[in-house]
GROMACS .gro file of C-alpha atoms in nm:
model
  236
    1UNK     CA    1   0.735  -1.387  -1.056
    2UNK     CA    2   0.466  -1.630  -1.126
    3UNK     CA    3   0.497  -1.777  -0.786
    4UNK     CA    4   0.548  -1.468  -0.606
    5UNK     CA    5   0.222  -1.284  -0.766
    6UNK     CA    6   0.021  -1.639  -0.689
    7UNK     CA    7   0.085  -1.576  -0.314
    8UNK     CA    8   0.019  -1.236  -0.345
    9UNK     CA    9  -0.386  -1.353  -0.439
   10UNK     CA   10  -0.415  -1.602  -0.209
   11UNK     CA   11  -0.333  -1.343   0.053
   12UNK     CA   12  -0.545  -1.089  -0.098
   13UNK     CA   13  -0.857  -1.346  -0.140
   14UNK     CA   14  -0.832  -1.424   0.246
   15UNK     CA   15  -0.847  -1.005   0.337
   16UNK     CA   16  -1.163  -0.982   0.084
   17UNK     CA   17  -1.291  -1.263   0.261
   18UNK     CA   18  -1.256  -1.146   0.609
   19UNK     CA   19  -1.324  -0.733   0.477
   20UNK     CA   20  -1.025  -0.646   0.637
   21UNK     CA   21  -0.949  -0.246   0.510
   22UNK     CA   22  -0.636  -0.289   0.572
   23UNK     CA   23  -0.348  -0.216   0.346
   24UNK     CA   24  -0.035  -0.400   0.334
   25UNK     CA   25  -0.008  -0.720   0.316
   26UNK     CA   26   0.078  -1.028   0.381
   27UNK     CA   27  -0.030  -0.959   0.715
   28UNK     CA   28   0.175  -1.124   1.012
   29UNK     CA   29  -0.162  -1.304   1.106
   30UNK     CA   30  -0.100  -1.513   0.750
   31UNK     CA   31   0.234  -1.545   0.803
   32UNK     CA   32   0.211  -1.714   1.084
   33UNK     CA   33  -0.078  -1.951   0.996
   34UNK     CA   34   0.181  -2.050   0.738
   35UNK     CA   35   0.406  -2.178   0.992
   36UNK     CA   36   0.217  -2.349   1.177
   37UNK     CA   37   0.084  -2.579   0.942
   38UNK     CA   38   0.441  -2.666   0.869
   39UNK     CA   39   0.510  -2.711   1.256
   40UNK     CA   40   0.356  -2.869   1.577
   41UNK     CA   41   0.133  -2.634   1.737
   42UNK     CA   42   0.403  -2.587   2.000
   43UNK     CA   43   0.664  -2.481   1.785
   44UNK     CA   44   0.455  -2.221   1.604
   45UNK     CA   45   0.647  -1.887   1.587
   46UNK     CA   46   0.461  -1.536   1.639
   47UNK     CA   47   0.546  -1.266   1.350
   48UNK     CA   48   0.472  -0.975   1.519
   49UNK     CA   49   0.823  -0.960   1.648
   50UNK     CA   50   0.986  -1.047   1.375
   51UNK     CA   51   1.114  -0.706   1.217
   52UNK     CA   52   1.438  -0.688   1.031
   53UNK     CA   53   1.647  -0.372   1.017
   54UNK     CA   54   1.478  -0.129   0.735
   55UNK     CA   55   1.687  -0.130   0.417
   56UNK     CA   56   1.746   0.227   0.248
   57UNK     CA   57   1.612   0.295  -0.106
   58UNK     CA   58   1.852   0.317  -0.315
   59UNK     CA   59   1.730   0.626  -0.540
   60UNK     CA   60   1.470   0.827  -0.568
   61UNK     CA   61   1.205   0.643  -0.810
   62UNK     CA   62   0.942   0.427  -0.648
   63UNK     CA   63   0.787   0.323  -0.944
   64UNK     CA   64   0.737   0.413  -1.330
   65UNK     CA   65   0.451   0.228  -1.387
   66UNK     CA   66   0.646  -0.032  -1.661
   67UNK     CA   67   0.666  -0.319  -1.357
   68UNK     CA   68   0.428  -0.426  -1.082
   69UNK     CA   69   0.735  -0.402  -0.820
   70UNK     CA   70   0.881  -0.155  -0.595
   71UNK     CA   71   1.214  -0.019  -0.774
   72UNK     CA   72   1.523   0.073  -0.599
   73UNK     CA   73   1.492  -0.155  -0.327
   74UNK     CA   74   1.613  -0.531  -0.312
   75UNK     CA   75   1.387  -0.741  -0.266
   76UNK     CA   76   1.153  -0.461  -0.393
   77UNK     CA   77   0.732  -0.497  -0.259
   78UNK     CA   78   0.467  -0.596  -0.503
   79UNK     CA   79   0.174  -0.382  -0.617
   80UNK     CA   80  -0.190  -0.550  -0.525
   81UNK     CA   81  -0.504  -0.460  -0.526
   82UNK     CA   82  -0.758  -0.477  -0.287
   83UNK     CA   83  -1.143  -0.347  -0.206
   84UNK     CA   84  -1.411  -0.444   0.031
   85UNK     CA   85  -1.639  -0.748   0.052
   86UNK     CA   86  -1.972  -0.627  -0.136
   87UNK     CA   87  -2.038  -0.897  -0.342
   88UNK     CA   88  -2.144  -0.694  -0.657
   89UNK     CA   89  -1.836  -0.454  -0.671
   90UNK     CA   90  -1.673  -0.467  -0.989
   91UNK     CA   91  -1.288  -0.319  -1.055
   92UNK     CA   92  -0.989  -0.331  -1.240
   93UNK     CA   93  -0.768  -0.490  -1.219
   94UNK     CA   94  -0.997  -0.712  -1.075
   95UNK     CA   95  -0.704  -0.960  -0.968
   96UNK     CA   96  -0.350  -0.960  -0.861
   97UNK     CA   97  -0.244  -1.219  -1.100
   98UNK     CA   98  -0.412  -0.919  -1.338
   99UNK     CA   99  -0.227  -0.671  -1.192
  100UNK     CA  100   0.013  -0.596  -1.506
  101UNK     CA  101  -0.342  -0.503  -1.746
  102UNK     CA  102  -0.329  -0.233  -1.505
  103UNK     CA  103   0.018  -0.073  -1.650
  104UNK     CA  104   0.040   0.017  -1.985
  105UNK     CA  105   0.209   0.297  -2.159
  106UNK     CA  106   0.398   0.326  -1.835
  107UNK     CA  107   0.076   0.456  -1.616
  108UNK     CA  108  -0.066   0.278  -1.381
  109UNK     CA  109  -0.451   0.263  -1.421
  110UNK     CA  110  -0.726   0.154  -1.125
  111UNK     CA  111  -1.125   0.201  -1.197
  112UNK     CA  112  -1.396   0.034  -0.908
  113UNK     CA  113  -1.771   0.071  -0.862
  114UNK     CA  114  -2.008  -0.127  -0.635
  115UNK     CA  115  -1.827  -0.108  -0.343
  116UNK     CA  116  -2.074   0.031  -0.053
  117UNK     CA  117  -1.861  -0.019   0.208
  118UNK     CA  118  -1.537   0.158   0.268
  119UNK     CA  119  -1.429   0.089  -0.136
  120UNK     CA  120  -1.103  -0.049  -0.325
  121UNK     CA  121  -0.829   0.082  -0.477
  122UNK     CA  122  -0.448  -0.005  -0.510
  123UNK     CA  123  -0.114  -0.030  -0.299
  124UNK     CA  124   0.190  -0.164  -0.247
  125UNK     CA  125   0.450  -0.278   0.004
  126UNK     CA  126   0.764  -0.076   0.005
  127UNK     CA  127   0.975  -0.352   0.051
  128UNK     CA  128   0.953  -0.764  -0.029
  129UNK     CA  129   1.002  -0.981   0.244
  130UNK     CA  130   0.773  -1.267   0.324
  131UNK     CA  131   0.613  -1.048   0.624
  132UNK     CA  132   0.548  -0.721   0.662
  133UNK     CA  133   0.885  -0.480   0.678
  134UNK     CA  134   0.960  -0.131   0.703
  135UNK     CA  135   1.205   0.056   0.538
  136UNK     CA  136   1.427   0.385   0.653
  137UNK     CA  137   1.376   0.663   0.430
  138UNK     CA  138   1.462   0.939   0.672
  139UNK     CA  139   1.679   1.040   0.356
  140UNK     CA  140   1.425   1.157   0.171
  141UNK     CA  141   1.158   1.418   0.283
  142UNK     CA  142   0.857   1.316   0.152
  143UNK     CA  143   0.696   1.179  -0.199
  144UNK     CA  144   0.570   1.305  -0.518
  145UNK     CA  145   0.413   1.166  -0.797
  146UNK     CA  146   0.182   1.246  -1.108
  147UNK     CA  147  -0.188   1.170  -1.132
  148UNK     CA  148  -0.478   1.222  -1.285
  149UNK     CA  149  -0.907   1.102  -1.301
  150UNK     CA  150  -1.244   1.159  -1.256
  151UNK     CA  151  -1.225   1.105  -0.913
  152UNK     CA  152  -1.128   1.151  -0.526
  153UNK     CA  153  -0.783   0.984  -0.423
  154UNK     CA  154  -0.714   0.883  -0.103
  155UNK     CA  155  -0.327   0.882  -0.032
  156UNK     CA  156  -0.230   0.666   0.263
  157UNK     CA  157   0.117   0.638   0.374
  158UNK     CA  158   0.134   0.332   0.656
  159UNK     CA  159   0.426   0.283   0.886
  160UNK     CA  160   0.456   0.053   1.176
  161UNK     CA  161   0.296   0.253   1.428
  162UNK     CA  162  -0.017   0.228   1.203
  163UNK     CA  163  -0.013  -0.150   1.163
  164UNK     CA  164  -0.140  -0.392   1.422
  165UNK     CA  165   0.117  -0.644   1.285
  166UNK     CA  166   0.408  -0.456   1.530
  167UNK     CA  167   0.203  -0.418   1.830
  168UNK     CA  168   0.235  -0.035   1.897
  169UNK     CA  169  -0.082   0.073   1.820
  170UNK     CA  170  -0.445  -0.011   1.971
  171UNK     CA  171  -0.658   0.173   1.701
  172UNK     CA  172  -0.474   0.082   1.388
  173UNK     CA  173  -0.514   0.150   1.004
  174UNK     CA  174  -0.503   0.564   1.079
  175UNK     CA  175  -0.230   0.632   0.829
  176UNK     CA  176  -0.084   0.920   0.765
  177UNK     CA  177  -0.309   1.066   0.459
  178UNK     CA  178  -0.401   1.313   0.220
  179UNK     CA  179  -0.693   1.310   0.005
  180UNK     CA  180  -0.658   1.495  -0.352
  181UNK     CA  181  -0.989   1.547  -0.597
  182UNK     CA  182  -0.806   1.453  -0.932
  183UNK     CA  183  -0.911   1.637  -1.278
  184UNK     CA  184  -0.837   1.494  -1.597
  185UNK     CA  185  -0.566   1.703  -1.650
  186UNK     CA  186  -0.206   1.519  -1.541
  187UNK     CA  187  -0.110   1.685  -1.229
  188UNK     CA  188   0.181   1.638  -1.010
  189UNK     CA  189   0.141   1.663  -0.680
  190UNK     CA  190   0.446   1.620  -0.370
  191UNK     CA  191   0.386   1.557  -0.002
  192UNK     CA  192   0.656   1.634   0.271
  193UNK     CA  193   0.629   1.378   0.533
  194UNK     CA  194   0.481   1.661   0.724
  195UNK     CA  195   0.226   1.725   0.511
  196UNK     CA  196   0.055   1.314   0.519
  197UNK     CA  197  -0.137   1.364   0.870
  198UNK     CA  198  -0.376   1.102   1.020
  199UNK     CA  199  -0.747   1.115   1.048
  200UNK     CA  200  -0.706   1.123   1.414
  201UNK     CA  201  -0.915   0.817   1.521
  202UNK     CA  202  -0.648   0.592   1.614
  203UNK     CA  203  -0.338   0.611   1.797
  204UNK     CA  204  -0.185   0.900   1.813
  205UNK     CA  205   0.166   0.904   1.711
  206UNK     CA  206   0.422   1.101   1.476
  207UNK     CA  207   0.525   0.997   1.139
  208UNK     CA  208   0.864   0.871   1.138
  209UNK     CA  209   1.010   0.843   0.796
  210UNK     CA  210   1.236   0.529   0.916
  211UNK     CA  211   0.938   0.312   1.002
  212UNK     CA  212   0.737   0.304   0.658
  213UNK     CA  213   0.567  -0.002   0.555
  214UNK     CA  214   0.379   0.096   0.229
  215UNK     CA  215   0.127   0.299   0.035
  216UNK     CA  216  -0.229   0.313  -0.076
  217UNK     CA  217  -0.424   0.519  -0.343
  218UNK     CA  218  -0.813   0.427  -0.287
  219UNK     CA  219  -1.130   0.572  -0.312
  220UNK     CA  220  -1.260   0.812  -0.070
  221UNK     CA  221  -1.521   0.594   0.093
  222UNK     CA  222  -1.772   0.342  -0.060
  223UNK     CA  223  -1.764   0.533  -0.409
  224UNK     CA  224  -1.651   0.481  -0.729
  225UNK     CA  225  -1.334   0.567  -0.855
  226UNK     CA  226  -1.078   0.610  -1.190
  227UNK     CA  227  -0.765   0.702  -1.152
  228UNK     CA  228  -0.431   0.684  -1.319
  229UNK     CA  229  -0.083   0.743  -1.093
  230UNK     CA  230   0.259   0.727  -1.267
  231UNK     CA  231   0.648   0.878  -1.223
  232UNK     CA  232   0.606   0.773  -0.793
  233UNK     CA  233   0.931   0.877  -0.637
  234UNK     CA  234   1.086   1.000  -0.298
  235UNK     CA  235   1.169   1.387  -0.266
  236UNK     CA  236   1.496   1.534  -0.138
   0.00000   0.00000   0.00000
């Protein structure tokens, strides 16, 4: 675990560094740069093609908020956090080696302020290969979970036509969204896969529930934010 949460930050540190708003990660560009330090130049291998075939889930629950990794799928995707480069932005957790002070009594708990430019907030990979991979869950119809804050909650659902990484899209990072303005009052909210639409800036293409990648819960912009998500799952 140790190991596997270490890479996690050194990926995360290099998408501060660049501001990359981006997602999901570790993105195929890393992946790659990986390799070829460990080959010749000439026997460096591109990622972007390299896309197993999408496991299933194997149940409904996504995550309970007691462990920082996707459940019901094997290898199941690590939660992470991530935010944009403004050097005075403060959050929690504020690493991904932190990432477990941010579960406790089985809720999963994200504050951020200081961010000016597009803001922070938390995701995960749905499943937990060493590059980006998408998972069928044409199953399911959608996803639900419980949340609650002081806040706005952007809900971003990414899938590979949303993620330069597979090379179908030309304007990427439009994934299909919701936004929600939380209360303090636990709420649970569901989603058909229907009802997650883009913003309609980027490519323009349907959702299709066996090409998911992963999911974010940020802030709505360059604003702060506090909000607690627990009891994630798929909907039948």
């Amino acid at each position: 675990m140790r190991k596997a949460l270490s890479l996690w930050a050194l990926v995360m540190a290099v998408a501060v560094a660049l501001g990359v708003s981006s997602c999901l990660y570790p993105p195929a560009r890393v992946v790659q740069a990986s390799r070829a330090k460990a080959k010749p130049a000439a026997e460096a291998e591109a990622n972007a093609g390299d896309v197993p075939a999408p496991a299933k889930p194997t149940g409904p629950l996504i995550s309970d908020g007691t462990k920082p990794m996707v459940m019901n799928l094997d290898p199941g995707g690590g939660w992470f956090m991530f935010h944009d480069p403004t050097p005075s932005g403060l959050m929690t957790p504020p690493t991904i080696d932190a990432f477990s002070t941010a579960m406790e009594g089985g809720v999963i708990h994200t504050t951020g302020r200081g961010f000016i430019d597009w803001g922070g907030g938390i995701g995960f990979n749905f499943q937990g290969a060493g590059a980006l991979t998408p998972i069928d869950a044409s199953e399911w119809k959608g996803i639900t979970f419980k949340a609650w804050g002081t806040s706005a909650m952007h809900v971003g659902l990414a899938t590979m036509a949303t993620m330069p990484e597979f090379n179908k899209c030309k304007k990427c990072y439009d994934h299909f969204a919701v936004d929600i303005y939380l209360t303090t009052t636990p709420t649970v909210y569901t989603f058909t896969w229907a009802d997650l639409r883009p913003g309609g800036w980027g490519t323009k293409v349907p959702l299709d529930p066996k090409t998911i990648v992963g999911l974010n819960f940020t802030s709505k912009g360059g604003v702060p934010w506090d909000f607690t998500l627990d009891d994630l799952k798929f909907i039948q």
